[in-house]
Amino acid sequence: MAKLMVPVGISSRHVHLTTAHIEQLFGPGHRLTKLKDLSQPGQFACEETVTLIGPKGSLSGVRILGPARKESQVELAATDTFKLGVKPPVRDSGNLAGTPGIELVGTSGRVRLVQGVIIAARHIHMSPMEAAAYGLKDGDRVEVPVPGERGGILDNVRIRVGPHYALDFHLDTDEGNAFGLKNGVRLEVTAARKEWRRAVG
């Protein structure tokens, strides 16, 4: 069986918003303005940005990603959390219970999130067909070795399977910088589960 090679996609800090919060931050009836498409079908970076205000500091120009979601969410790298003074857990996107909140400032208003700040867990998006081809399923954990002078092993990488997903390995800027990675670099996925090793071995 062919090796599973995945392209790297490094994500900087960003925000997902509900429709209600978009209107609260940018005005009644406001709709997000697409700046560019992202690697996952239907998802896009927006022209709109917000300022994040935490207990110890602020970060301006934080990009909003669309489309609107059912629950607002802020994804940070660990480095960002020190400046803001927040202590978010490492979580999968959408798993927001018990996470800290933060204040967002837009051009027309402010929103105080009671919860929703996370450090996104590293993960690989793939389609059901790709997952089946390599004997993987949603929620599996794999390892991704990184070659080079700053190489190492990225462990506990979650597999996320969905019909609208495109193959992509999502890391944050701290992880990308630590391993000297750039967007688009292709890495080989190895196994964390013995049964997966047998399937591809």
CSV table of C-alpha atoms in Angstrom, one decimal:
chain,number,residue,atom,x,y,z
A,1,MET,CA,0.0,0.0,0.0
A,2,ALA,CA,1.2,3.5,-0.8
A,3,LYS,CA,2.5,5.7,2.0
A,4,LEU,CA,0.0,8.2,3.5
A,5,MET,CA,1.5,11.6,2.7
A,6,VAL,CA,-0.3,14.7,4.1
A,7,PRO,CA,0.2,18.4,3.2
A,8,VAL,CA,0.9,20.7,6.1
A,9,GLY,CA,-1.5,23.6,6.8
A,10,ILE,CA,-0.3,26.0,9.5
A,11,SER,CA,-3.1,28.1,11.1
A,12,SER,CA,-2.4,31.4,12.9
A,13,ARG,CA,-4.8,32.7,15.6
A,14,HIS,CA,-8.3,33.2,14.3
A,15,VAL,CA,-11.9,33.5,15.3
A,16,HIS,CA,-15.2,31.7,14.3
A,17,LEU,CA,-18.4,33.6,15.0
A,18,THR,CA,-22.1,33.1,15.2
A,19,THR,CA,-24.4,35.3,13.0
A,20,ALA,CA,-25.6,37.1,16.1
A,21,HIS,CA,-22.0,38.0,17.2
A,22,ILE,CA,-21.1,39.1,13.7
A,23,GLU,CA,-23.9,41.6,13.7
A,24,GLN,CA,-23.0,42.7,17.3
A,25,LEU,CA,-19.4,43.3,16.2
A,26,PHE,CA,-19.9,44.8,12.8
A,27,GLY,CA,-23.5,46.1,12.7
A,28,PRO,CA,-27.0,44.8,12.0
A,29,GLY,CA,-27.3,42.7,8.9
A,30,HIS,CA,-23.6,42.5,8.3
A,31,ARG,CA,-22.4,39.5,6.4
A,32,LEU,CA,-18.8,38.3,6.3
A,33,THR,CA,-16.7,39.4,3.3
A,34,LYS,CA,-14.6,36.6,1.7
A,35,LEU,CA,-10.9,37.3,1.4
A,36,LYS,CA,-9.7,33.9,0.2
A,37,ASP,CA,-10.7,30.3,0.3
A,38,LEU,CA,-9.1,27.9,2.7
A,39,SER,CA,-8.0,24.3,2.3
A,40,GLN,CA,-11.3,22.9,3.5
A,41,PRO,CA,-14.1,23.2,1.0
A,42,GLY,CA,-16.6,25.9,1.9
A,43,GLN,CA,-14.4,27.6,4.5
A,44,PHE,CA,-12.8,30.9,3.9
A,45,ALA,CA,-10.7,33.7,5.5
A,46,CYS,CA,-12.6,37.0,5.8
A,47,GLU,CA,-11.6,40.6,5.4
A,48,GLU,CA,-13.0,41.4,8.8
A,49,THR,CA,-10.8,41.2,11.9
A,50,VAL,CA,-11.3,41.7,15.6
A,51,THR,CA,-9.2,42.7,18.6
A,52,LEU,CA,-9.0,40.2,21.5
A,53,ILE,CA,-8.8,41.7,25.0
A,54,GLY,CA,-7.7,39.4,27.8
A,55,PRO,CA,-6.8,40.0,31.5
A,56,LYS,CA,-3.2,41.0,30.7
A,57,GLY,CA,-3.2,42.4,27.2
A,58,SER,CA,-4.7,42.5,23.7
A,59,LEU,CA,-4.1,41.2,20.2
A,60,SER,CA,-5.4,43.2,17.2
A,61,GLY,CA,-6.0,42.2,13.6
A,62,VAL,CA,-7.2,38.7,14.5
A,63,ARG,CA,-8.7,37.2,11.4
A,64,ILE,CA,-12.3,35.9,11.3
A,65,LEU,CA,-12.9,32.6,9.4
A,66,GLY,CA,-16.2,31.9,7.7
A,67,PRO,CA,-18.9,30.8,7.3
A,68,ALA,CA,-20.8,31.6,10.5
A,69,ARG,CA,-21.0,28.8,13.1
A,70,LYS,CA,-23.5,27.8,15.8
A,71,GLU,CA,-21.1,28.8,18.6
A,72,SER,CA,-18.3,31.4,18.6
A,73,GLN,CA,-14.8,30.1,19.1
A,74,VAL,CA,-11.3,31.6,19.4
A,75,GLU,CA,-8.3,29.5,18.5
A,76,LEU,CA,-4.9,30.6,19.8
A,77,ALA,CA,-1.3,29.3,19.8
A,78,ALA,CA,0.2,28.9,23.3
A,79,THR,CA,2.4,32.0,22.7
A,80,ASP,CA,-0.7,34.1,22.2
A,81,THR,CA,-2.1,33.1,25.5
A,82,PHE,CA,0.8,34.6,27.5
A,83,LYS,CA,0.2,38.1,26.1
A,84,LEU,CA,-3.6,37.9,26.7
A,85,GLY,CA,-3.3,36.3,30.1
A,86,VAL,CA,-5.7,33.4,29.4
A,87,LYS,CA,-5.1,29.7,30.0
A,88,PRO,CA,-7.1,27.7,27.4
A,89,PRO,CA,-6.9,23.9,27.2
A,90,VAL,CA,-5.8,22.0,24.1
A,91,ARG,CA,-9.1,20.9,22.6
A,92,ASP,CA,-10.7,19.7,19.4
A,93,SER,CA,-12.6,22.4,17.5
A,94,GLY,CA,-16.1,22.7,18.9
A,95,ASN,CA,-15.3,21.1,22.3
A,96,LEU,CA,-15.7,24.3,24.3
A,97,ALA,CA,-17.2,23.2,27.6
A,98,GLY,CA,-15.2,24.6,30.5
A,99,THR,CA,-13.0,26.8,28.4
A,100,PRO,CA,-12.2,30.4,29.3
A,101,GLY,CA,-13.9,33.4,27.8
A,102,ILE,CA,-12.5,36.6,26.2
A,103,GLU,CA,-13.7,40.0,24.9
A,104,LEU,CA,-13.8,40.7,21.2
A,105,VAL,CA,-13.9,44.2,19.7
A,106,GLY,CA,-15.2,44.9,16.2
A,107,THR,CA,-15.9,48.1,14.2
A,108,SER,CA,-19.4,48.5,15.7
A,109,GLY,CA,-19.4,46.8,19.0
A,110,ARG,CA,-18.1,44.3,21.6
A,111,VAL,CA,-18.8,40.8,22.5
A,112,ARG,CA,-17.9,39.1,25.8
A,113,LEU,CA,-17.5,35.3,25.3
A,114,VAL,CA,-18.2,33.4,28.5
A,115,GLN,CA,-16.3,30.4,27.0
A,116,GLY,CA,-14.8,29.5,23.7
A,117,VAL,CA,-11.0,30.0,23.8
A,118,ILE,CA,-8.9,27.0,22.9
A,119,ILE,CA,-5.6,25.9,21.7
A,120,ALA,CA,-6.6,23.7,18.8
A,121,ALA,CA,-5.4,20.1,19.0
A,122,ARG,CA,-3.3,19.1,16.0
A,123,HIS,CA,-5.3,17.0,13.5
A,124,ILE,CA,-5.6,15.6,10.0
A,125,HIS,CA,-8.7,16.2,7.9
A,126,MET,CA,-9.5,13.4,5.4
A,127,SER,CA,-12.5,12.1,3.4
A,128,PRO,CA,-14.2,8.8,4.2
A,129,MET,CA,-12.7,7.3,1.1
A,130,GLU,CA,-9.2,8.3,2.2
A,131,ALA,CA,-9.7,7.0,5.7
A,132,ALA,CA,-11.0,3.6,4.4
A,133,ALA,CA,-8.1,3.3,2.1
A,134,TYR,CA,-5.6,3.5,5.0
A,135,GLY,CA,-7.7,1.6,7.6
A,136,LEU,CA,-8.3,4.8,9.7
A,137,LYS,CA,-11.5,6.1,11.3
A,138,ASP,CA,-12.6,9.4,12.9
A,139,GLY,CA,-10.9,9.9,16.3
A,140,ASP,CA,-7.9,7.7,15.6
A,141,ARG,CA,-4.5,9.0,16.8
A,142,VAL,CA,-1.4,8.8,14.6
A,143,GLU,CA,2.2,10.0,14.6
A,144,VAL,CA,3.8,12.2,12.0
A,145,PRO,CA,7.6,12.3,11.9
A,146,VAL,CA,9.2,15.5,10.7
A,147,PRO,CA,12.7,15.3,9.1
A,148,GLY,CA,15.3,17.9,9.1
A,149,GLU,CA,17.6,19.8,11.5
A,150,ARG,CA,14.6,20.8,13.7
A,151,GLY,CA,12.8,17.5,13.1
A,152,GLY,CA,11.0,15.3,15.6
A,153,ILE,CA,7.8,13.4,16.0
A,154,LEU,CA,4.3,15.0,16.2
A,155,ASP,CA,2.4,12.6,18.4
A,156,ASN,CA,-1.3,12.4,19.3
A,157,VAL,CA,-2.5,13.7,15.9
A,158,ARG,CA,-6.2,13.2,15.7
A,159,ILE,CA,-7.8,11.9,12.5
A,160,ARG,CA,-10.9,13.8,11.5
A,161,VAL,CA,-13.1,12.2,8.9
A,162,GLY,CA,-15.9,13.9,7.0
A,163,PRO,CA,-17.5,13.8,3.6
A,164,HIS,CA,-16.6,17.5,2.9
A,165,TYR,CA,-13.0,17.3,4.2
A,166,ALA,CA,-9.9,17.7,2.0
A,167,LEU,CA,-6.7,16.0,3.1
A,168,ASP,CA,-4.7,18.4,5.2
A,169,PHE,CA,-2.6,18.4,8.4
A,170,HIS,CA,-3.5,21.3,10.6
A,171,LEU,CA,-0.9,22.7,13.1
A,172,ASP,CA,-0.7,26.1,14.8
A,173,THR,CA,2.1,28.6,14.4
A,174,ASP,CA,4.0,27.5,17.5
A,175,GLU,CA,4.1,23.9,16.2
A,176,GLY,CA,5.0,24.9,12.7
A,177,ASN,CA,7.9,27.2,13.9
A,178,ALA,CA,9.2,24.6,16.4
A,179,PHE,CA,9.6,22.0,13.6
A,180,GLY,CA,10.7,24.5,10.9
A,181,LEU,CA,7.7,23.6,8.8
A,182,LYS,CA,6.0,25.6,6.0
A,183,ASN,CA,2.6,25.4,4.4
A,184,GLY,CA,2.3,22.7,1.7
A,185,VAL,CA,5.2,20.6,2.9
A,186,ARG,CA,4.1,16.9,2.7
A,187,LEU,CA,4.8,14.6,5.6
A,188,GLU,CA,4.4,10.8,6.0
A,189,VAL,CA,1.8,9.6,8.5
A,190,THR,CA,3.0,6.7,10.7
A,191,ALA,CA,1.0,4.7,13.2
A,192,ALA,CA,0.2,5.0,16.8
A,193,ARG,CA,-2.0,2.0,16.8
A,194,LYS,CA,-0.6,-1.5,16.3
A,195,GLU,CA,-3.6,-2.6,14.2
A,196,TRP,CA,-3.0,0.4,11.8
A,197,ARG,CA,0.6,-0.7,11.4
A,198,ARG,CA,-0.5,-4.1,10.4
A,199,ALA,CA,-3.0,-2.7,7.9
A,200,VAL,CA,-0.4,-0.7,6.0
A,201,GLY,CA,2.6,-2.8,6.7
